[in-house]
XYZ file of C-alpha atoms in Angstrom:
270
model
C -0.366 -0.092 0.193
C 0.963 3.792 -1.303
C 2.660 5.962 2.478
C 0.877 8.978 1.307
C -1.036 11.740 2.465
C -4.496 14.121 1.585
C -4.839 17.445 2.056
C -6.985 20.210 1.173
C -7.593 23.291 -1.169
C -10.857 26.066 0.015
C -13.663 24.852 -0.807
C -16.565 25.938 -2.834
C -19.840 27.725 -1.257
C -21.921 24.936 -2.332
C -19.756 22.696 0.393
C -19.019 25.668 3.944
C -21.840 24.310 5.822
C -20.094 25.324 8.590
C -17.898 28.668 7.910
C -15.047 25.986 6.572
C -12.429 27.263 3.876
C -9.999 25.188 4.047
C -8.077 22.434 5.477
C -4.704 20.931 5.807
C -3.059 17.836 7.243
C 0.151 18.884 9.003
C 3.961 17.175 7.482
C 3.457 13.390 9.583
C -1.097 13.415 8.824
C -0.536 13.818 13.691
C -3.385 17.210 13.158
C -5.264 19.163 11.311
C -5.818 22.812 10.852
C -9.029 23.633 9.369
C -9.966 27.546 8.270
C -12.962 29.541 8.798
C -14.835 32.624 8.356
C -14.160 33.094 12.502
C -10.508 32.246 12.400
C -8.460 28.661 12.556
C -8.700 25.668 14.670
C -5.909 23.137 15.335
C -6.910 19.100 15.963
C -4.938 16.551 17.325
C -6.315 12.977 15.394
C -4.469 10.514 17.937
C -6.640 11.016 20.302
C -8.970 13.675 18.186
C -9.336 16.684 20.657
C -8.707 20.781 19.656
C -5.484 21.585 20.594
C -5.338 25.600 19.958
C -7.361 28.405 18.027
C -6.890 31.965 16.559
C -10.033 33.875 16.680
C -11.307 37.014 13.926
C -10.005 39.370 16.079
C -6.476 38.024 15.660
C -6.787 36.896 12.095
C -10.096 37.477 9.890
C -11.521 35.189 8.116
C -8.920 32.714 6.533
C -9.473 31.029 3.380
C -6.173 28.719 4.172
C -3.761 27.702 7.037
C -0.678 25.382 6.915
C 0.406 24.264 9.986
C 4.565 23.329 10.303
C 5.039 19.553 11.708
C 3.308 19.757 15.633
C 4.756 23.571 16.400
C 2.889 27.084 16.494
C 4.159 27.878 13.353
C 1.459 29.122 11.024
C 0.843 30.250 7.283
C -2.159 32.030 6.448
C -4.419 33.225 3.598
C -6.709 35.108 3.821
C -10.374 34.437 2.378
C -14.111 34.552 3.628
C -15.829 37.271 4.494
C -13.744 38.943 6.146
C -9.915 38.575 5.657
C -7.428 40.769 6.890
C -4.593 39.327 4.916
C -3.970 38.367 0.466
C -6.236 36.535 -0.850
C -4.554 33.862 -3.712
C -5.014 30.585 -5.641
C -2.571 28.361 -7.833
C -1.973 25.583 -7.464
C 1.795 24.901 -6.554
C 4.286 21.969 -4.112
C 7.190 22.818 -2.437
C 9.512 19.854 -1.435
C 11.299 20.108 2.136
C 13.968 17.646 1.342
C 18.005 19.688 2.067
C 18.380 17.527 -1.014
C 16.647 18.189 -3.768
C 13.926 21.058 -2.867
C 11.795 20.558 -5.478
C 9.406 23.881 -6.468
C 6.272 22.228 -8.618
C 3.848 23.928 -10.486
C 1.274 24.152 -14.048
C 3.699 24.682 -17.289
C 2.710 26.808 -20.045
C 1.087 24.015 -21.866
C -2.738 22.984 -21.008
C -1.785 19.790 -18.628
C 1.674 20.552 -18.186
C 3.990 20.427 -15.026
C 7.074 22.201 -14.420
C 9.733 22.340 -11.777
C 12.841 23.925 -10.697
C 15.415 22.892 -8.419
C 15.989 25.283 -5.897
C 19.380 24.162 -4.794
C 20.608 25.161 -7.562
C 19.592 28.239 -7.488
C 21.957 31.463 -6.955
C 20.723 34.882 -5.472
C 19.397 37.175 -8.250
C 19.348 34.692 -10.957
C 16.893 32.056 -12.188
C 16.566 28.934 -13.398
C 15.266 26.846 -16.107
C 12.330 24.680 -15.212
C 11.430 21.775 -16.787
C 8.797 20.545 -18.610
C 6.533 17.119 -17.876
C 3.342 17.008 -19.703
C 1.387 14.927 -17.431
C -2.366 15.642 -18.749
C -4.287 16.481 -21.755
C -6.895 18.441 -19.625
C -6.067 21.330 -17.190
C -4.970 20.444 -13.728
C -6.568 19.955 -11.098
C -3.740 18.759 -8.242
C -0.493 18.389 -7.785
C 2.642 17.235 -5.227
C 6.384 15.772 -4.848
C 7.236 13.637 -2.477
C 9.220 14.364 0.457
C 12.268 12.927 -1.173
C 11.655 15.024 -4.607
C 11.609 12.206 -6.400
C 7.653 11.768 -7.386
C 6.063 14.291 -8.553
C 1.805 12.569 -8.478
C -1.110 14.532 -10.836
C -4.814 14.879 -11.758
C -6.078 16.565 -13.891
C -9.454 18.694 -12.564
C -11.512 15.349 -14.052
C -10.150 13.714 -11.338
C -10.342 9.947 -13.027
C -6.795 9.507 -13.395
C -3.615 10.039 -11.169
C -0.229 9.646 -12.603
C 2.955 9.527 -11.139
C 5.910 10.192 -12.885
C 10.283 10.278 -12.078
C 11.455 13.714 -11.251
C 14.773 12.802 -12.696
C 13.918 10.378 -15.978
C 10.731 12.531 -16.495
C 9.077 9.205 -17.023
C 5.839 8.421 -15.981
C 5.657 5.681 -13.879
C 2.669 4.451 -13.122
C -1.336 5.627 -13.694
C -3.815 5.139 -10.934
C -7.425 5.363 -11.967
C -9.764 6.866 -9.638
C -13.034 5.633 -12.461
C -15.086 7.189 -14.743
C -17.621 9.478 -13.441
C -15.455 13.226 -12.987
C -14.617 14.235 -9.319
C -12.557 17.001 -7.701
C -9.073 15.824 -6.409
C -8.115 18.164 -3.385
C -4.127 17.960 -3.097
C -2.317 15.221 -3.183
C 0.858 15.329 -1.682
C 3.643 12.884 -0.208
C 3.586 9.812 -2.621
C 5.522 6.858 -1.206
C 6.381 3.796 -2.877
C 3.772 2.088 -5.232
C 3.897 -1.454 -5.779
C 7.095 -3.209 -7.764
C 7.143 -0.889 -11.312
C 7.359 -3.151 -14.146
C 9.724 -1.073 -16.186
C 9.219 2.368 -16.607
C 5.146 2.655 -16.654
C 2.536 0.051 -16.028
C -1.006 -0.378 -16.619
C -3.724 1.402 -14.794
C -4.783 0.061 -11.154
C -8.217 -0.087 -9.805
C -8.684 0.851 -5.829
C -7.614 -1.997 -3.250
C -10.320 -0.472 -1.009
C -13.204 1.752 -0.917
C -15.858 4.075 1.487
C -18.270 7.709 1.260
C -18.559 10.101 2.450
C -21.188 12.170 3.293
C -22.893 13.767 0.086
C -21.467 17.898 -1.274
C -18.968 17.435 1.488
C -15.596 17.937 0.538
C -12.697 16.568 2.510
C -9.186 15.624 2.786
C -7.701 11.922 3.501
C -4.594 10.395 4.794
C -3.302 7.020 6.115
C -3.943 6.766 9.771
C -1.049 4.946 11.783
C -1.077 1.002 12.084
C -2.400 -0.210 14.668
C -1.332 -3.536 13.731
C 0.870 -4.758 11.485
C -2.493 -6.360 9.715
C -4.328 -3.588 9.867
C -4.304 -0.356 7.558
C -6.549 3.046 8.086
C -7.701 5.669 6.863
C -8.752 9.116 7.930
C -11.259 11.535 6.654
C -11.576 15.099 7.577
C -15.033 16.429 5.619
C -16.233 20.889 5.725
C -19.372 19.887 7.243
C -17.461 19.585 10.677
C -17.382 15.509 10.450
C -14.247 13.012 11.625
C -14.608 9.615 10.122
C -11.201 6.660 10.657
C -12.146 3.470 8.419
C -10.273 0.727 8.341
C -9.410 -2.220 5.405
C -7.909 -5.144 5.258
C -4.948 -6.355 2.498
C -8.488 -8.264 0.938
C -9.752 -4.934 0.922
C -13.112 -4.836 3.370
C -13.362 -2.184 4.618
C -15.009 -0.303 7.684
C -15.841 2.638 9.307
C -13.663 2.755 12.761
C -15.337 6.115 14.152
C -16.410 9.078 13.664
C -17.283 12.467 15.572
C -17.913 16.420 15.000
C -15.147 18.115 15.115
C -15.758 21.815 15.229
C -18.598 20.786 18.695
C -15.570 19.375 20.640
C -14.013 22.408 22.176
C -10.697 23.970 24.079
C -10.417 27.626 25.610
C -6.469 27.231 24.811
C -5.543 30.640 23.009
C -2.724 28.920 20.087
């Protein structure tokens, strides 16, 4: 099973049932942060509990928030009805590795990716990016793994996720979600995806599947294994619900936990 993290971007107005503008996991998926009309809230996952918050008087309404590991450093992007910070949009990802600091963003050609190695960049100069022709239609989300060796992409149709080698720029694997269009919110921390057959293997269908409430955008992450034979997936939805599913190598999937994280209160200021 691939080790991966799925992270969120701002959600549509239709999905903002409880004032949630965006959701995001931290780097090791031990916490998630919630960008809201009323500020920012930070939650621990195991066990599920609020760790702190910033109210609207401090930060205004927030569109996106990024938490650095488990420290109190946050990156905020204003959004919603009363932002205090600039509101920007766009697709990009950055590899945090000290050995290979890759910046990933859409190319000029529709469906293409551009990668820049920031380790080779010098002050006052620019580095020419190299291009990967990933999809025929417009990109919906992009991500690079922590080592800077793999890139994942999906188009706005959301039916295919493709993985590329950043050194050779060749496609390694194609993961097929299905035939119906769907919005994929964010991909990150791409891990190994089974044995590779040469440089390309046929599309792979999902091992197991689960559903969350209709019309409720969510972010997902693989949880930490509770035993050698059990894997789990965490789904955090913009309607305020928290879901934990466990699945087996045979494809059996069951919900293990459910809660409403927005109803969990903590008086600590972040």
